[in-house]
Each structure stands twice: as structure tokens, then as C-alpha cells.
Coordinates of C-alpha atoms in Angstrom, one line a residue:
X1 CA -49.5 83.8 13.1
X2 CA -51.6 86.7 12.0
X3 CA -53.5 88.4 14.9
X4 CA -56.6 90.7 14.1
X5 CA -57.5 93.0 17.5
X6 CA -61.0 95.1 17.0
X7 CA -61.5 97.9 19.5
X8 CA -64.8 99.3 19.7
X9 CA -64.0 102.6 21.6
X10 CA -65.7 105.8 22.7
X11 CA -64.6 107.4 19.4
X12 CA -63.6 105.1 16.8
X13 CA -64.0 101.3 15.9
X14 CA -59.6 100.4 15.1
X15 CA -59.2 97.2 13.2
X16 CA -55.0 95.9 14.2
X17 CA -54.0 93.6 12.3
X18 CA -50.7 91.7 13.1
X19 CA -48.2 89.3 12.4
X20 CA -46.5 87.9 15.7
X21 CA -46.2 84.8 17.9
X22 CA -45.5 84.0 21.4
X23 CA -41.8 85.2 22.6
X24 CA -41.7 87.7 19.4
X25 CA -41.9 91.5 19.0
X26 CA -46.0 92.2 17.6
X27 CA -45.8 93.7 13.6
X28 CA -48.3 96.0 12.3
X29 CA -49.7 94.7 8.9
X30 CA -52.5 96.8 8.8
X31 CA -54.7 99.6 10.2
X32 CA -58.3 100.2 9.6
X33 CA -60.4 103.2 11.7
X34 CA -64.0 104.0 11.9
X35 CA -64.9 107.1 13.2
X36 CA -68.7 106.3 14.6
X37 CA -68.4 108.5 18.4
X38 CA -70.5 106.2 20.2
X39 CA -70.7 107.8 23.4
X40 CA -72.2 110.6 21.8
X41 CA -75.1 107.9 20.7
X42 CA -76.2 107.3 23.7
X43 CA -79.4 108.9 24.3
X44 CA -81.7 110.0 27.6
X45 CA -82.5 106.9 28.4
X46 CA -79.2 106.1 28.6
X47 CA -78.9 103.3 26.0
X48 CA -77.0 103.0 22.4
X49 CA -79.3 104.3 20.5
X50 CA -80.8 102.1 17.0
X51 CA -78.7 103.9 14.7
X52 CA -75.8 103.9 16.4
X53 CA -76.2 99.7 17.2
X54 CA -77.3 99.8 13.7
X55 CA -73.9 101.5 12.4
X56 CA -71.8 99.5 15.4
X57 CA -73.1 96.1 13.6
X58 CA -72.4 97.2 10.1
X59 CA -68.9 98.5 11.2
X60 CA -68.1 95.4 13.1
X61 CA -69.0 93.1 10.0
X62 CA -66.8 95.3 8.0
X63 CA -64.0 94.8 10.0
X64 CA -64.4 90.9 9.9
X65 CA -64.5 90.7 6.3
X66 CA -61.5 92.9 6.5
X67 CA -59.6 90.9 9.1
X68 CA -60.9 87.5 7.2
X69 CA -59.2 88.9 4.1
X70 CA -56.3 89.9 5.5
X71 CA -55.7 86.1 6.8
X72 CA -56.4 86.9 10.4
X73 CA -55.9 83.2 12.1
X74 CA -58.6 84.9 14.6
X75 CA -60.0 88.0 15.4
X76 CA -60.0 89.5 19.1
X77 CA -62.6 92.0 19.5
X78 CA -63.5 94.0 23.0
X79 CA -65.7 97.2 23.8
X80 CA -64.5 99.8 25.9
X81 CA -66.8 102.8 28.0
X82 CA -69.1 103.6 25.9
X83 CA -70.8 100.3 25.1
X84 CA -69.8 99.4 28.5
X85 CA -72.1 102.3 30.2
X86 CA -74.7 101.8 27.7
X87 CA -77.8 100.5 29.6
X88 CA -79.3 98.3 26.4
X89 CA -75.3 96.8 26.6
X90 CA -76.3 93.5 26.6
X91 CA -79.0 93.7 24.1
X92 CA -76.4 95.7 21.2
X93 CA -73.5 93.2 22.4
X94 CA -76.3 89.8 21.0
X95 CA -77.1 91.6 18.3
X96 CA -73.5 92.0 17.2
X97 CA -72.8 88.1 17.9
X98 CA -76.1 87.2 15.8
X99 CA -75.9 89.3 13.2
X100 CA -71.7 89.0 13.0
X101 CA -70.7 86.1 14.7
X102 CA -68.5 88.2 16.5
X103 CA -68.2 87.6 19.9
X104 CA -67.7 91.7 21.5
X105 CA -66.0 91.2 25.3
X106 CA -66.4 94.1 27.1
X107 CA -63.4 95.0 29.0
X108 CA -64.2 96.6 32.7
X109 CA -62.0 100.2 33.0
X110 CA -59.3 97.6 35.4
X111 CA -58.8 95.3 32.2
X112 CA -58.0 98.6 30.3
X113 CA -55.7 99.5 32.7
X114 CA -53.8 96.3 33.4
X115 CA -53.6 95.5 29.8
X116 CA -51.9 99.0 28.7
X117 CA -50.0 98.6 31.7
X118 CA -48.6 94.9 30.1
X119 CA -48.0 96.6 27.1
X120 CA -45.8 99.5 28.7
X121 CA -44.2 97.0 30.6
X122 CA -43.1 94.7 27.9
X123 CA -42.2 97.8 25.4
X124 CA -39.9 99.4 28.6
X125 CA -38.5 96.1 30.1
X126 CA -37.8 95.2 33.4
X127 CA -35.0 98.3 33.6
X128 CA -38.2 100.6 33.8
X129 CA -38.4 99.2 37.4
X130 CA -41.7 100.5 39.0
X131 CA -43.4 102.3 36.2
X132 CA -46.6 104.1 35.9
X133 CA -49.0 104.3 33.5
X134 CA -51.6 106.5 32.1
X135 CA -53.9 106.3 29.3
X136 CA -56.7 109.0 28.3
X137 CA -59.5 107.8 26.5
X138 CA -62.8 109.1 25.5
X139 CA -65.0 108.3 28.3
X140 CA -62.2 107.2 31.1
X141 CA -58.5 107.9 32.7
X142 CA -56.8 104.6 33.6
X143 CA -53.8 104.6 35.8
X144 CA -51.7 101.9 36.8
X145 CA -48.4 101.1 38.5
X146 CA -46.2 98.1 39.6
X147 CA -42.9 96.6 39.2
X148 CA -44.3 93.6 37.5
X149 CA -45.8 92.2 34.7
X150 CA -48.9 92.7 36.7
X151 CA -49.6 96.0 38.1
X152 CA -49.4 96.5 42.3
X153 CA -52.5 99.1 41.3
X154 CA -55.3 99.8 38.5
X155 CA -57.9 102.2 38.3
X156 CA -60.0 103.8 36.2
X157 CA -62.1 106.8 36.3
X158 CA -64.8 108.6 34.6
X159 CA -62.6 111.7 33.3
X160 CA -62.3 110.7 29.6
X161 CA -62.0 113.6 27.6
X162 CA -64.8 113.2 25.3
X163 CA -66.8 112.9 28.8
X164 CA -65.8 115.9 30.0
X165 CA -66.1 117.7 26.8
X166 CA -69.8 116.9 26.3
X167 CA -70.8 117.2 30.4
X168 CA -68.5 120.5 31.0
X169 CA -68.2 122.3 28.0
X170 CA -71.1 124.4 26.3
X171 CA -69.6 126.3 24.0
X172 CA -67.0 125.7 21.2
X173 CA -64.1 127.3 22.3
X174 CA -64.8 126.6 25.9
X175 CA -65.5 129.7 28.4
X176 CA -62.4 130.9 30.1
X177 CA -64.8 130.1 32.8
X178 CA -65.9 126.6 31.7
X179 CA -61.7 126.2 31.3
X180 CA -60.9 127.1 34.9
X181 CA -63.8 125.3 36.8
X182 CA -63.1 122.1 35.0
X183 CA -59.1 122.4 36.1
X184 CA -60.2 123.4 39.5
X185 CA -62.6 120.2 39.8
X186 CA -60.1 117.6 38.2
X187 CA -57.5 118.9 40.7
X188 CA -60.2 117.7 43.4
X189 CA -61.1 114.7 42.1
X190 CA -57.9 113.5 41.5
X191 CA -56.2 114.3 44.4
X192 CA -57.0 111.2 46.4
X193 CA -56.6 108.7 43.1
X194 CA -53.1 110.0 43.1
X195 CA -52.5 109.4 46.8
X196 CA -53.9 106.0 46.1
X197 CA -51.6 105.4 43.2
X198 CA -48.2 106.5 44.8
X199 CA -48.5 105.0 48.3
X200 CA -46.7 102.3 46.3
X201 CA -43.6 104.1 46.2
X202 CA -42.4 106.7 43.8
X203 CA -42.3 105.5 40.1
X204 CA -38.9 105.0 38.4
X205 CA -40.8 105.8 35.3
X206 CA -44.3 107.1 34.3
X207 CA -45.2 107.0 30.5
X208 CA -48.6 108.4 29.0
X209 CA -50.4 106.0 26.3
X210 CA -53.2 106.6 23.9
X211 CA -54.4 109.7 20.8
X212 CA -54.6 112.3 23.2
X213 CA -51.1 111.9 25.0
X214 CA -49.8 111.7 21.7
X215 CA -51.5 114.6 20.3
X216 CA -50.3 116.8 22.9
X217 CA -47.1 115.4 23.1
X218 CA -46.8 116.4 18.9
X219 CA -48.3 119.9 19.9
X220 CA -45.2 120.7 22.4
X221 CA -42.3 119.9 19.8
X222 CA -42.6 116.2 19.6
X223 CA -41.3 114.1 16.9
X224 CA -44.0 112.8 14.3
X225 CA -45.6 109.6 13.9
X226 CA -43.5 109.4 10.6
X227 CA -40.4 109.3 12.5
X228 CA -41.3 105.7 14.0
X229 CA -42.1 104.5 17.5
X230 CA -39.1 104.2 18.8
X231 CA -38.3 108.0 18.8
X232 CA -38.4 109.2 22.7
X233 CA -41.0 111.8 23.0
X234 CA -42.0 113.5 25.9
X235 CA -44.7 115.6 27.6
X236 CA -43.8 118.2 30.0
X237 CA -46.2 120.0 32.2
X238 CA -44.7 123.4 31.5
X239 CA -45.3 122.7 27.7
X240 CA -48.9 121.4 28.5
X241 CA -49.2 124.6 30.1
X242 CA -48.2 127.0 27.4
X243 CA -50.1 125.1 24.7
X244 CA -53.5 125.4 26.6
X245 CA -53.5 128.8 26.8
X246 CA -53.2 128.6 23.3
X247 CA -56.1 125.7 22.1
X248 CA -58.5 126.7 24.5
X249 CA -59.1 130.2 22.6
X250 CA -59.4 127.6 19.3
X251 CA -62.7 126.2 17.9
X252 CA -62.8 122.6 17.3
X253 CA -62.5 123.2 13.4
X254 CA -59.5 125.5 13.9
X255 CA -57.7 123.1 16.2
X256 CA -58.4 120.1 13.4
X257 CA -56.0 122.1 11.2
X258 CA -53.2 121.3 13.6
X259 CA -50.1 118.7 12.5
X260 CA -50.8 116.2 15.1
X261 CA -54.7 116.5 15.7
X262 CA -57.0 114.0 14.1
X263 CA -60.3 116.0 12.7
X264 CA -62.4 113.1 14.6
X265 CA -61.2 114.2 18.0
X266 CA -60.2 118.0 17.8
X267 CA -63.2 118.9 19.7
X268 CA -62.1 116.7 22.9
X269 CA -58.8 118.1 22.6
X270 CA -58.8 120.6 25.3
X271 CA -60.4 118.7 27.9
X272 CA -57.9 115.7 27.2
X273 CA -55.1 118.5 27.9
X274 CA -56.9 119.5 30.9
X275 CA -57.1 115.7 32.1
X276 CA -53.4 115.3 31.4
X277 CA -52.2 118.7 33.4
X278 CA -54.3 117.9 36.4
X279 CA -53.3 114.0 36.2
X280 CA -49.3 114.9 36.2
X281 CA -50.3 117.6 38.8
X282 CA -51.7 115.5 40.8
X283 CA -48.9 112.5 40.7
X284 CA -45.8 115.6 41.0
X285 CA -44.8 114.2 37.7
X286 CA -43.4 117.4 35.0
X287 CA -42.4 115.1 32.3
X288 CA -44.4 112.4 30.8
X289 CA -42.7 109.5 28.3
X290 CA -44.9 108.8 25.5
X291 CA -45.4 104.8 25.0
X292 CA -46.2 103.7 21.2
X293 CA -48.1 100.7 22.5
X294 CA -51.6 100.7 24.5
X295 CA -54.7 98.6 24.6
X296 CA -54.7 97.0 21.6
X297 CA -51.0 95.4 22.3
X298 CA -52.1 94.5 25.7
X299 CA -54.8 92.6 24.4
X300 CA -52.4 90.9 21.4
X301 CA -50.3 90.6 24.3
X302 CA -52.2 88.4 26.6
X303 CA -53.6 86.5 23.7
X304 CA -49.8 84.9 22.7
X305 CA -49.2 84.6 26.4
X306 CA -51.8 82.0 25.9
X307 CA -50.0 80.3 23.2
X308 CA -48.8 77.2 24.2
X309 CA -44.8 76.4 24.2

């Protein structure tokens, strides 16, 4: 069957379309992205504001014309932080349902994080014995780790890197002194959500999902998204090091011209790397493995699981 999977995220609204069914390996068909930055729509009062609902219901009906022509048999379509922290949530999540018809779930940061963690665990296998997973998005970090399908553990917390980049950051490159407080405060706030995550033994295997990982995985010597998915890449944390003393003297327009750096997320890219130092910091891990599937396959994932025999 053809699968359609819409993820309204911090950043960008993704359109995955795929051809799969239950028992068999997911195939890309198609790709569509929308770069609308949401979470930099919210406004004082803390809700979406009318343009940006206004731009999320045009984008949405695009994407369902675009799924429908594509011969989606259905269309799965979910909301991550930034609609999810939106105060007026409710009111922009009817308006896309009457003005659609498409019915926008909004996933709470533990969905996001045991649904990448399904994906990881079915791209690994069961030979990855107790993995762990992390997954940097715009306005959260979800880790999660487990031996099973399901994960033992799943958390998620506020230290997205679009987050940090609009509460932390006032100028464009970052302040050396901007750079170093933020590392010092991640270190301290994840200190105890690492202790949490490792009480359950230490991890055969910990993989990194999502743009940023890969971007900074690309940045260190990585293969490139033309060389397929099933090229091992890895992140190590002496790499990370030696590349952010290099992008945090950049500008968000000088670090778009980077192999590897989408132009829609350059400006996060620095606090994503600081997120990802102080994350494998925190867990004693020096060497990330960068997982092609995330979210989106998690989600396509649990919906074929559903399938019936």
C-alpha cells in the first residue's frame, strides 16, 4: 500500500510518501518540505499566531492534494513542539480539520521518543541489544533506551536547538560568551537526565537520529546523503569539538554555504552542536551512529503494525 506521513514540525511541514506493507522494508516514493519555522510564529501571548495558522492550513491542504495525487491509501499527519506548546493549540489544530479535513494528532515529546526509538530499533535489529537513542529537533531532545521494541525509558526535554537559539543567542555569530554559558548550562541540565537514562545499564549501542545529527555528522567527514542510507556514519565528540570552534565564529548565512547544511536551519546549527556535545558528554558516549530513519518511520511504523495479518 501507499502510506503518506505529514510532520508538522518546529521548522518544516515534510510530506513522506511511501510504498510498504506490514512485515516489509518502508520505500520512499516521494519527499515534499515546507519551510514555515513555526516556533518562531508564536508570539507574546504565547499562541500561533494568524499568519502563521493561516500559512499551517494552506500548507497542510497542499500536502493533501499532494499525498491524494500521489495515491496515498491514507494520509498520517501529527504535530510536534511547536504546535504542541502553542496556547491557541486547540483552536489552529480545528481549524486545520475544518478547513482540511485533516485530522493533525499531536504527539506528546514521549511519543516522539518511543516512535524514533521503534524505528532505530527495527533499522538495527535485535543484535543492537540495549540501544539508545537520541533525536535533536527544533524545540526538544528526546532520548530513549531499551532492549525492546518498546523502550525501558523516554524522555524529552526542552533543549531543541531552534529553542535554544532564539532564548540564548543574541547575536549572529553567537558571543564566545553566549557559546560558553549555554555549554556550561546544558552540562547542568543534563546531568541528571543522563543518570536517569543509564541507570538501565550501559547501551550496547547509541545512535543519533534527525537534520541536525546528520548535519554535523556530514560536517566531521561523513559520507553524503547521495551515498545512501545504508553507509555507516558516525559522530565523534572529538570531531564535534573541533568543528564548533570553527561554526561558532560563522554567521548563519556563511554556515548555509556549507555541503551538508540546509539554508532553513543554518542559524540553529550551533546550538544543535552544542546540544549534541553536552548530550554525549553527559551519557560518556565519544562516538555517535547516525540512524537514516526517525519519526516519520516510527509513525509508518506503528501504522502497518496495525495492519491486520
Amino acid at each position: 500500500m501507499r502510506l503518506g506521513v505529514l510532520d508538522v514540525g518546529s521548522n518544516t511541514v515534510h510530506l513522506l510518501v511511501v510504498d510498504a506493507h506490514r512485515g516489509a522494508h518502508p520505500l520512499p516514493a516521494r519527499s515534499e518540505k515546507t519551510v514555515l519555522r513555526l516556533a518562531e510564529r508564536i508570539n507574546k501571548a504565547g499562541e500561533l499566531s494568524k499568519h502563521g495558522a493561516d500559512e499551517l492550513v494552506r500548507t497542510v491542504a497542499t500536502a493533501k492534494r499532494s499525498a491524494a495525487g500521489l495515491g496515498c491509501e491514507d494520509l498520517m499527519a501529527f504535530a510536534t513542539s511547536a504546535v504542541r506548546e502553542a496556547d491557541n493549540a486547540a483552536a489552529v489544530l480545528e481549524r486545520v480539520r475544518t478547513e482540511t479535513g485533516v485530522d493533525l494528532q499531536v504527539l506528546t515529546g514521549e511519543d516522539e521518543a518511543r516512535l524514533t526509538f521503534l524505528a532505530a530499533r527495527r533499522w538495527y535489529g535485535w543484535s543492537a541489544g540495549r540501544l539508545l537513542v537520541l533525536d535533536i529537533g527544533g524545540g526538544s531532545l528526546e532520548l530513549a533506551v531499551g532492549r525492546d521494541e518498546n523502550p525501558d525509558r523516554a524522555v524529552s526535554v526542552p533543549f531543541g536547538a531552534g529553542r535554544l537559539t532564539r532564548t540564548r543567542f543574541r547575536s549572529d555569530p553567537p558571543s564566545r560568551a553566549e557559546t560558553a554559558e549555554t555549554a556550561d548550562w546544558l552540562e547542568d541540565q543534563l546531568a541528571p537526565v543522563a543518570k536517569k537514562m543509564l541507570k538501565y545499564g550501559e547501551p550496547d549501542r547509541v545512535v543519533a537520529t534527525s537534520k541536525t545529527f546528520r548535519s554535523l555528522a556530514r560536517l566531521t567527514g561523513a559520507a553524503p546523503s547521495s551515498s545512501g542510507p545504508r553507509v555507516r556514519r558516525v559522530l565523534t565528540e572529538a570531531g564535534l569539538r573541533q568543528l564548533l570552534a570553527f561554526i561558532s565564529r560563522m554567521s548563519a548565512s556563511d554556515l548555509a554555504e556549507l555541503e551538508g547544511v540546509s539554508a532553513s536551519r543554518a542559524h540553529q546549527l550551533v546550538a544543535g552542536a552544542l546540544v549534541a556535545q553536552a548530550t554525549m558528554r553527559a551519557l560518556g558516549q565519544p562516538e555517535l551512529e547516525i540512524c537514516p530513519w526517525a519519526l516519520r518511520e516510527g509513525v509508518i511504523l506503528r501504522r502497518l503494525d496495525q495492519e491486520p495479518k
